Tab-separated table of C-alpha atoms and ligand atoms in Angstrom:
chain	number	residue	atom	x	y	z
A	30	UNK	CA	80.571	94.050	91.838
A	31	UNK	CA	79.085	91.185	93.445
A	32	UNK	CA	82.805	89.659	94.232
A	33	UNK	CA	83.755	92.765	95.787
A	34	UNK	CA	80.404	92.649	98.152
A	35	UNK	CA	80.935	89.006	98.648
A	36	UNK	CA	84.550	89.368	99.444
A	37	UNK	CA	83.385	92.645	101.741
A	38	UNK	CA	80.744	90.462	103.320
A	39	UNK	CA	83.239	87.762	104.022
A	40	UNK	CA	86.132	90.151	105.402
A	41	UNK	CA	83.266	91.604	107.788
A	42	UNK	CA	81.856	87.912	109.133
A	43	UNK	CA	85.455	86.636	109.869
A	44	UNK	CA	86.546	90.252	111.388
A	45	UNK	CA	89.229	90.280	108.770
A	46	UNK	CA	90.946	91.633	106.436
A	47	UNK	CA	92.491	88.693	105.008
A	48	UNK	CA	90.426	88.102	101.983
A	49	UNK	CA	90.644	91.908	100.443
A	50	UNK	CA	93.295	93.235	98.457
A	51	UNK	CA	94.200	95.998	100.330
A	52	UNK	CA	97.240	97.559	102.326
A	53	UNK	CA	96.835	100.053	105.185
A	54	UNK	CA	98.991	103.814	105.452
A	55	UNK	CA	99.258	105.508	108.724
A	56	UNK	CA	100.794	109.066	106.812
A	57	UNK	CA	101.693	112.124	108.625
A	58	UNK	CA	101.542	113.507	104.594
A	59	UNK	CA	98.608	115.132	103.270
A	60	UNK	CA	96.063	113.555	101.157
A	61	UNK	CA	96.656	115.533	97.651
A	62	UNK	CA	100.256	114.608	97.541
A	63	UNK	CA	100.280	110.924	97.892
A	64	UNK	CA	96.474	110.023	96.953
A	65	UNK	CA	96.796	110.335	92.978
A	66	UNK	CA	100.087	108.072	93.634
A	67	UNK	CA	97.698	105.259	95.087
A	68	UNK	CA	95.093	105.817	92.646
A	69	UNK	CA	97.443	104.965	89.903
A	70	UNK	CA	99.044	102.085	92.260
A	71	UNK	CA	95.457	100.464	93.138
A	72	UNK	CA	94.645	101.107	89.150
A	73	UNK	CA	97.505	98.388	88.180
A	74	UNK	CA	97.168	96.162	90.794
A	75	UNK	CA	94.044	96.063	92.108
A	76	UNK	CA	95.014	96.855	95.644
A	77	UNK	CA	92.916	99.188	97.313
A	78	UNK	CA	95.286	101.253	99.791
A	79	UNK	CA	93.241	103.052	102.926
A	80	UNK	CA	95.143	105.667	104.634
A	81	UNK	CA	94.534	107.140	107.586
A	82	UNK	CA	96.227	111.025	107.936
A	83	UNK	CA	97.470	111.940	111.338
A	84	UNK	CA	98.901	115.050	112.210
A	85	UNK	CA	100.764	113.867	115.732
A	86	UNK	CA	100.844	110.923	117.921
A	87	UNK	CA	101.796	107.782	115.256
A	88	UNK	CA	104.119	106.199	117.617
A	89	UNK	CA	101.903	106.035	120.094
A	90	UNK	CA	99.365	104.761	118.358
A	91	UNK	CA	101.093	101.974	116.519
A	92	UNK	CA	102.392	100.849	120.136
A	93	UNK	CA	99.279	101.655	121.875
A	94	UNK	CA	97.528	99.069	118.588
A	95	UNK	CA	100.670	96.394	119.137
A	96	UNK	CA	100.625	93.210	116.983
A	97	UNK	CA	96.453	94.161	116.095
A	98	UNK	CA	97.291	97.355	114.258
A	99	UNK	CA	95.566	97.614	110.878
A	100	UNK	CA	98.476	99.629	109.791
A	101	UNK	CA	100.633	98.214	107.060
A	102	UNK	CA	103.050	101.661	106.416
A	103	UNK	CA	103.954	104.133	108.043
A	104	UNK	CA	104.390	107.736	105.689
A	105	UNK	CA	106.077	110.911	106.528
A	106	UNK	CA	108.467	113.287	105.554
A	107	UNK	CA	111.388	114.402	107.862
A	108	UNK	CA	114.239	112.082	108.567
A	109	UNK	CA	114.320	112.546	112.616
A	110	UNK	CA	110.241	112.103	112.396
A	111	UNK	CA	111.403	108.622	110.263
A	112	UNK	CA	113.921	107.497	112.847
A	113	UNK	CA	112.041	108.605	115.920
A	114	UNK	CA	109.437	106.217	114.427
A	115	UNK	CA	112.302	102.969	113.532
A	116	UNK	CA	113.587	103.418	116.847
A	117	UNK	CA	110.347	103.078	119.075
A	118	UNK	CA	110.701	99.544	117.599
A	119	UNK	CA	107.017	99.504	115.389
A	120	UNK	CA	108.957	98.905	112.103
A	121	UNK	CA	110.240	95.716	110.948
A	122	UNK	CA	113.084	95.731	107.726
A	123	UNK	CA	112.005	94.718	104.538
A	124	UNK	CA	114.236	92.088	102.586
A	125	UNK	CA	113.730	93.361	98.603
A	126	UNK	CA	116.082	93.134	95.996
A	127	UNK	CA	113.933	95.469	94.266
A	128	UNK	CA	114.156	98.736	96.563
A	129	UNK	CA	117.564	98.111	97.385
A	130	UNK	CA	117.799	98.292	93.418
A	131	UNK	CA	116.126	101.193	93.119
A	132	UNK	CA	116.674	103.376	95.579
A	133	UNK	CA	119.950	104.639	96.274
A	134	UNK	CA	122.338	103.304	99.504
A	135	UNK	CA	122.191	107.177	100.943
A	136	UNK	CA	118.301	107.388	100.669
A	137	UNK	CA	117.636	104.173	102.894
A	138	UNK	CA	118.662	102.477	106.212
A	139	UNK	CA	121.562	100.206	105.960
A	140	UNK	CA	119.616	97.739	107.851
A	141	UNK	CA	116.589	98.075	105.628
A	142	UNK	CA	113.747	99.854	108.154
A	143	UNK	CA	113.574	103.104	105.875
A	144	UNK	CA	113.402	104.223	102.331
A	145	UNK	CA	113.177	107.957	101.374
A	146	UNK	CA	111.055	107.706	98.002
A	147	UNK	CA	111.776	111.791	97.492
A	148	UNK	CA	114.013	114.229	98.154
A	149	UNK	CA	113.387	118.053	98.778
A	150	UNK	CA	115.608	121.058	99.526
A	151	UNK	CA	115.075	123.710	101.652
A	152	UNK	CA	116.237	127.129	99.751
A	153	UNK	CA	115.757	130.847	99.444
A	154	UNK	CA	113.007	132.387	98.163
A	155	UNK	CA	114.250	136.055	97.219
A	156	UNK	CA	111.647	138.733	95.717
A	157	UNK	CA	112.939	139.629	92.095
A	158	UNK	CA	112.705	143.243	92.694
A	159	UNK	CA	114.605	143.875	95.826
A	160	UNK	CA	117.247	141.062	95.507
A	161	UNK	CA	120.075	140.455	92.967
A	162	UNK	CA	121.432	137.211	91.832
A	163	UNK	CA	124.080	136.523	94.080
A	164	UNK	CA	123.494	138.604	96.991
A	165	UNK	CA	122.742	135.526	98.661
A	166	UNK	CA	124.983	132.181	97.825
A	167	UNK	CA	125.193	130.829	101.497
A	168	UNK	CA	123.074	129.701	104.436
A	169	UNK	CA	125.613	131.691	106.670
A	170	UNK	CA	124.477	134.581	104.653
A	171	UNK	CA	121.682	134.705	106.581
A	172	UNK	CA	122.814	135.799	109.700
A	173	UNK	CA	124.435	138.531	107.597
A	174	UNK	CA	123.386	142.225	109.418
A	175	UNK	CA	122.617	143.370	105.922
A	176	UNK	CA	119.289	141.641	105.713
A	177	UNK	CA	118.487	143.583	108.879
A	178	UNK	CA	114.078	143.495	108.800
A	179	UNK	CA	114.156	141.753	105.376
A	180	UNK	CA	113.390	138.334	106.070
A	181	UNK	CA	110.614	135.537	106.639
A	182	UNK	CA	110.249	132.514	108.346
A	183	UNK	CA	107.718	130.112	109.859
A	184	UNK	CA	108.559	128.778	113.588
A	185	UNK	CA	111.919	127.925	114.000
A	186	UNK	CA	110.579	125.000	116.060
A	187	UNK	CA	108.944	123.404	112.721
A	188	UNK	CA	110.709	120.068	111.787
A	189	UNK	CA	112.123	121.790	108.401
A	190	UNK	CA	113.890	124.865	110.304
A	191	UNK	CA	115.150	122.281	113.131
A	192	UNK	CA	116.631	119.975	110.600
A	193	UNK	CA	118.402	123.098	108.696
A	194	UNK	CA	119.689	124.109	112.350
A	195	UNK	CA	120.659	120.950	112.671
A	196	UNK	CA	122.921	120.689	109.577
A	197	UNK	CA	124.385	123.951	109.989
A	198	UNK	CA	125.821	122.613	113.559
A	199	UNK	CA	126.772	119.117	111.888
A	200	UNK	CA	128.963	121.826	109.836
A	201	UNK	CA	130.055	124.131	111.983
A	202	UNK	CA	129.384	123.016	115.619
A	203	UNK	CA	127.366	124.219	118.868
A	204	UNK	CA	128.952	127.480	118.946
A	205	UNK	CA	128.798	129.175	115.260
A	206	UNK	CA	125.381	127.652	115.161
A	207	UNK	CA	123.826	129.895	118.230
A	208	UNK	CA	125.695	132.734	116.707
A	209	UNK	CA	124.343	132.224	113.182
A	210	UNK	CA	120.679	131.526	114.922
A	211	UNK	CA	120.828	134.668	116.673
A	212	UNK	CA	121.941	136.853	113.535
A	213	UNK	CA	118.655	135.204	111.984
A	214	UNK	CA	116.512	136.260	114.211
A	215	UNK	CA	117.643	139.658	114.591
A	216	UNK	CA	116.837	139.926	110.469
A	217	UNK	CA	113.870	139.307	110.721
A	218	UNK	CA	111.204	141.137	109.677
A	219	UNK	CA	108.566	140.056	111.798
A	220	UNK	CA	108.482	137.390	114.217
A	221	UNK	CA	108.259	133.612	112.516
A	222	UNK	CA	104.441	132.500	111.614
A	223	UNK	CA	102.136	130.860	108.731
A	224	UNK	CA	103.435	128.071	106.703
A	225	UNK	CA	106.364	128.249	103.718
A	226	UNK	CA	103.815	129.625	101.245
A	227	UNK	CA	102.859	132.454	103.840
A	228	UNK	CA	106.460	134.280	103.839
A	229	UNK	CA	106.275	133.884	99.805
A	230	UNK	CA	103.112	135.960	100.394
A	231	UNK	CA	104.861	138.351	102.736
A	232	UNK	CA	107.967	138.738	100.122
A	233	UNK	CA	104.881	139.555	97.503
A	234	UNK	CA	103.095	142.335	99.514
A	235	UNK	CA	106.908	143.713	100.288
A	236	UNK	CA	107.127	142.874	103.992
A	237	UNK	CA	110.370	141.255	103.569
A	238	UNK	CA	112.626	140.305	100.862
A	239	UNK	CA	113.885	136.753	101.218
A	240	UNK	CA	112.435	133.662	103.010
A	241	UNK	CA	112.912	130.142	103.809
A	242	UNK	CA	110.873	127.612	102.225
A	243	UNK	CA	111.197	123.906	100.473
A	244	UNK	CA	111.118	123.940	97.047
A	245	UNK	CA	108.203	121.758	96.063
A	246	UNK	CA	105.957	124.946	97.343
A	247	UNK	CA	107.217	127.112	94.324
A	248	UNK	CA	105.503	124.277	92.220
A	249	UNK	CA	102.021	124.089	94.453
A	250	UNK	CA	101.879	127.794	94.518
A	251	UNK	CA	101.977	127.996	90.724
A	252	UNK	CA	99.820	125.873	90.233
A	253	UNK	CA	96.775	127.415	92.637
A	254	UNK	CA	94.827	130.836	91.210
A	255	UNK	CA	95.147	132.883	94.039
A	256	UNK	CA	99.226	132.004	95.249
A	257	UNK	CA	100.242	132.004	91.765
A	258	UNK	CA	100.832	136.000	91.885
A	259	UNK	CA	103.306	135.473	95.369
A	260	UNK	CA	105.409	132.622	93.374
A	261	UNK	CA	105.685	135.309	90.268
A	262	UNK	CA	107.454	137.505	92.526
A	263	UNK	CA	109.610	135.137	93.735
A	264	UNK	CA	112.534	133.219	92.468
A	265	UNK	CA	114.367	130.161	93.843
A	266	UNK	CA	117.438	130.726	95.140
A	267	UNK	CA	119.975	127.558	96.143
A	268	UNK	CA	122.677	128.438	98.856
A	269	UNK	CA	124.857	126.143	100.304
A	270	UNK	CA	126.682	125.250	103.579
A	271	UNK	CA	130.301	126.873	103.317
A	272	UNK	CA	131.985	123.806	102.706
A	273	UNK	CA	129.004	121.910	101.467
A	274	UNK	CA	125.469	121.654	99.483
A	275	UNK	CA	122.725	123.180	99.679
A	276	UNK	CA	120.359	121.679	102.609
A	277	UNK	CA	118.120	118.723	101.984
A	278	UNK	CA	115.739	116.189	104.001
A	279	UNK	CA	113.279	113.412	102.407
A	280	UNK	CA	109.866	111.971	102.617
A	281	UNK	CA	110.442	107.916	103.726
A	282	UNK	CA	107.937	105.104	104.319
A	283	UNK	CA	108.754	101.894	106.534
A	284	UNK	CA	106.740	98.517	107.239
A	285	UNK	CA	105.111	98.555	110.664
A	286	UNK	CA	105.968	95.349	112.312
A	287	UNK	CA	101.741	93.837	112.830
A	288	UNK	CA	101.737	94.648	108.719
A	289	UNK	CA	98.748	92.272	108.176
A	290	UNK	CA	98.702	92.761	104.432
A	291	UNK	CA	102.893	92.641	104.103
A	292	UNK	CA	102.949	91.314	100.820
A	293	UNK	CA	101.004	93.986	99.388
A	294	UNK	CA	102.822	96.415	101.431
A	295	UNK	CA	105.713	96.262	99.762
A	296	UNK	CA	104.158	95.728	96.246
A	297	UNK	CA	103.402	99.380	97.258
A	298	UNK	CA	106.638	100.317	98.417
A	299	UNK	CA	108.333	99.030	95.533
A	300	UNK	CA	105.682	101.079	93.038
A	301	UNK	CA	107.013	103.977	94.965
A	302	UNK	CA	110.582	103.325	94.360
A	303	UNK	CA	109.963	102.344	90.757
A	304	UNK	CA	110.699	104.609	87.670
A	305	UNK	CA	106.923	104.659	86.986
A	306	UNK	CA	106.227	105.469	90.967
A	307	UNK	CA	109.499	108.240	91.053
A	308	UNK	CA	108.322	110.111	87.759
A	309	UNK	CA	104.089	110.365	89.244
A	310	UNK	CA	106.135	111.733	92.447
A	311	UNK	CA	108.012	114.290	90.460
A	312	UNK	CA	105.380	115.125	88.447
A	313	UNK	CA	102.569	115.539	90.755
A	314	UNK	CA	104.277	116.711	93.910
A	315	UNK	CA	107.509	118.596	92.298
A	316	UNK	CA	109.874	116.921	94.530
A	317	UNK	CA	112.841	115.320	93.456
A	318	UNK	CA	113.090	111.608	92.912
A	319	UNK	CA	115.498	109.606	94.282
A	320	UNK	CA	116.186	107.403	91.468
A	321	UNK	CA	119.208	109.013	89.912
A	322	UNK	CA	117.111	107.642	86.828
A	323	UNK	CA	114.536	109.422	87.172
A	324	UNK	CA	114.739	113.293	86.293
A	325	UNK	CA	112.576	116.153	87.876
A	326	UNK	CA	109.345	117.316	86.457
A	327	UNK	CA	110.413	120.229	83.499
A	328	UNK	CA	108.833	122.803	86.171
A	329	UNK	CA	111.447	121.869	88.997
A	330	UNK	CA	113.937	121.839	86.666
A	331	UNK	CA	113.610	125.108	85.270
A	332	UNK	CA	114.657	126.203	89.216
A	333	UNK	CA	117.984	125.524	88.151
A	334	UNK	CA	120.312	122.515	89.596
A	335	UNK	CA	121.953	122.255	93.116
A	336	UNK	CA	124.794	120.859	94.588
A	337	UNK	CA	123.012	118.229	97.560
A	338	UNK	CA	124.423	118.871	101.167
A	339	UNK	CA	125.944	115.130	101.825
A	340	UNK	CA	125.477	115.000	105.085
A	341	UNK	CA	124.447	111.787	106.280
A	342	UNK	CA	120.651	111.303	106.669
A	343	UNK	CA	121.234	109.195	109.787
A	344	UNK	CA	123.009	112.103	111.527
A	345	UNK	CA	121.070	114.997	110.303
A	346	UNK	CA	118.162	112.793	112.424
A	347	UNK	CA	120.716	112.659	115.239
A	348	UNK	CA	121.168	116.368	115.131
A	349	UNK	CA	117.331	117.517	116.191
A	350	UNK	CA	117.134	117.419	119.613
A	351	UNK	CA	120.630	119.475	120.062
A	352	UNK	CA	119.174	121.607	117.145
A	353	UNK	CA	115.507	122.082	119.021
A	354	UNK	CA	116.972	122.793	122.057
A	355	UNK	CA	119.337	125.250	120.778
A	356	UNK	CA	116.003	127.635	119.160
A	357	UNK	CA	114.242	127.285	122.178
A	358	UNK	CA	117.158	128.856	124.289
A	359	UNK	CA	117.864	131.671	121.661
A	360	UNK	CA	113.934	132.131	121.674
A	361	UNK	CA	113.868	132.352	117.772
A	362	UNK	CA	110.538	132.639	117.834
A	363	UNK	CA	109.822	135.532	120.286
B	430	FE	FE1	105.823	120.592	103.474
């Protein structure tokens, strides 16, 4: 007690943070997912991590801050968010036998200024009343007129329906892509709003039948009083790309280039990437880990297994702004 107020004392007087054992998040993710990770992280080591959550503007503030920014890692999920972030040139590459140990060459940079620490697909969510196994094994199934008025979305401006445009044209090009976007949006059943967990709720008061959503919000649903009625009428469906998987993005950190507390910085990202780190992210947030060593929590298994889309991370990021564009000229969401 008195070191720590010492030590506080100290790191105030010489305007630094030198002295405490600490390491500083900038995280576009919210607080309940990554917060009982630190907890467990600060527990071991003794390294206090602050984060600050932002919902926009990180760039621009880690260039605005420069070499004085107080940020040590940068968290968010979405691989064009992650390389939109590497390429405005606030990252620097971290040199660690470690992560490149752990974490697999497709889940991180080649040149070492990303990691993806989970993985997450974006699926189906069909009601179990109104939809049969197998009436829906494809993302092209979609545009199918036989959903006509049956299905849910959020915006199709929101970073998880751009990146799942985005594949689909890394599959099948410019062309099939506005056509399959088009056959979407004529299915639907009202026009995209709310969150993932909202069209689960619209599927459960029978406004629609099947939705989009990523699969780690079957697990938060379940686990919260009111939701847990939508997820029980609900079950995870897994289509895939004709000719591939089924469509997945990650969650990533990276070291900001001021880092002051680098050391501990990547004490924290290699926690993250550890088995111990990949098994508190599958069991607390129901994603999937990484770490081929490292299974899913029982609950996300008991979804049933998929077949990965391999597209490459790299150009799935590359794919957004053709993919954004694209929505905004079929005006998905009006
Ligand atoms: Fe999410």
């Amino acid at each position: 007690m008195r070191l720590t107020a010492l030590s506080a004392l100290a790191a105030s007087l010489l305007g630094s943070t030198a002295l405490a054992q600490e390491v500083n998040v900038y995280s576009y993710r919210q607080p309940e997912l990554i917060e009982p990770i630190f907890d467990v992280f600060t527990e071991e080591t003794g390294i206090a991590v602050n984060v600050a959550f932002l919902n926009k503007g990180m760039v621009e503030r880690l260039q605005a801050e420069g070499d004085r920014s107080p940020a040590d890692l940068v968290f968010t999920v979405d691989i064009a968010r992650l390389a939109e972030i590497v390429e405005a040139g606030v990252i620097q590459p971290v040199e660690s036998e470690v992560l490149t140990a752990d974490i697999p060459a497709e889940f991180r940079d080649p040149e070492n200024r990303w990691f993806a620490v989970t993985s997450r697909a974006r699926v189906v969510y069909a009601s179990k009343e109104r939809v049969a196994d197998g009436d829906i094994t494809t993302y092209e199934d979609l545009a199918d007129p036989k959903w006509k008025g049956r299905i849910c979305t959020r915006s199709g401006t929101h970073e998880y329906n751009v990146a799942l445009a985005g594949a689909y044209m890394l599959h099948h090009g410019e062309e099939a892509t506005r056509d399959w976007l088009e056959g979407l949006k004529a299915n639907l059943a009202r026009k995209p709003q709310g969150n993932d967990r909202a069209q689960v709720k619209a599927i459960w008061s029978g406004e629609c039948d099947i939705s989009l959503g990523n699969t780690y919000y079957m697990g938060q649903m379940v686990a919260d009083p009111e939701q847990k009625e939508w997820a029980d009428s609900v079950r995870l469906l897994f289509p895939v790309f004709e000719g591939g998987g089924s469509h997945v993005n990650i969650s990533g950190i990276a070291l900001t280039k001021a880092a002051p507390n680098k050391e501990n910085a990547i004490k924290l990202m290699e926690f993250l990437a550890s088995p111990e780190g990949q098994q508190l992210y599958a069991e607390l947030n129901n994603e999937y880990p990484i770490s081929p060593d490292t299974p899913p929590s029982d609950l996300v298994a008991s979804w049933g297994s998929f077949e990965p889309d391999e597209l490459q991370l790299m150009d799935l990021a590359k794919s957004r702004p053709p993919a954004l564009r694209m929505i905004e000229e079929v005006d998905f969401d009006g």
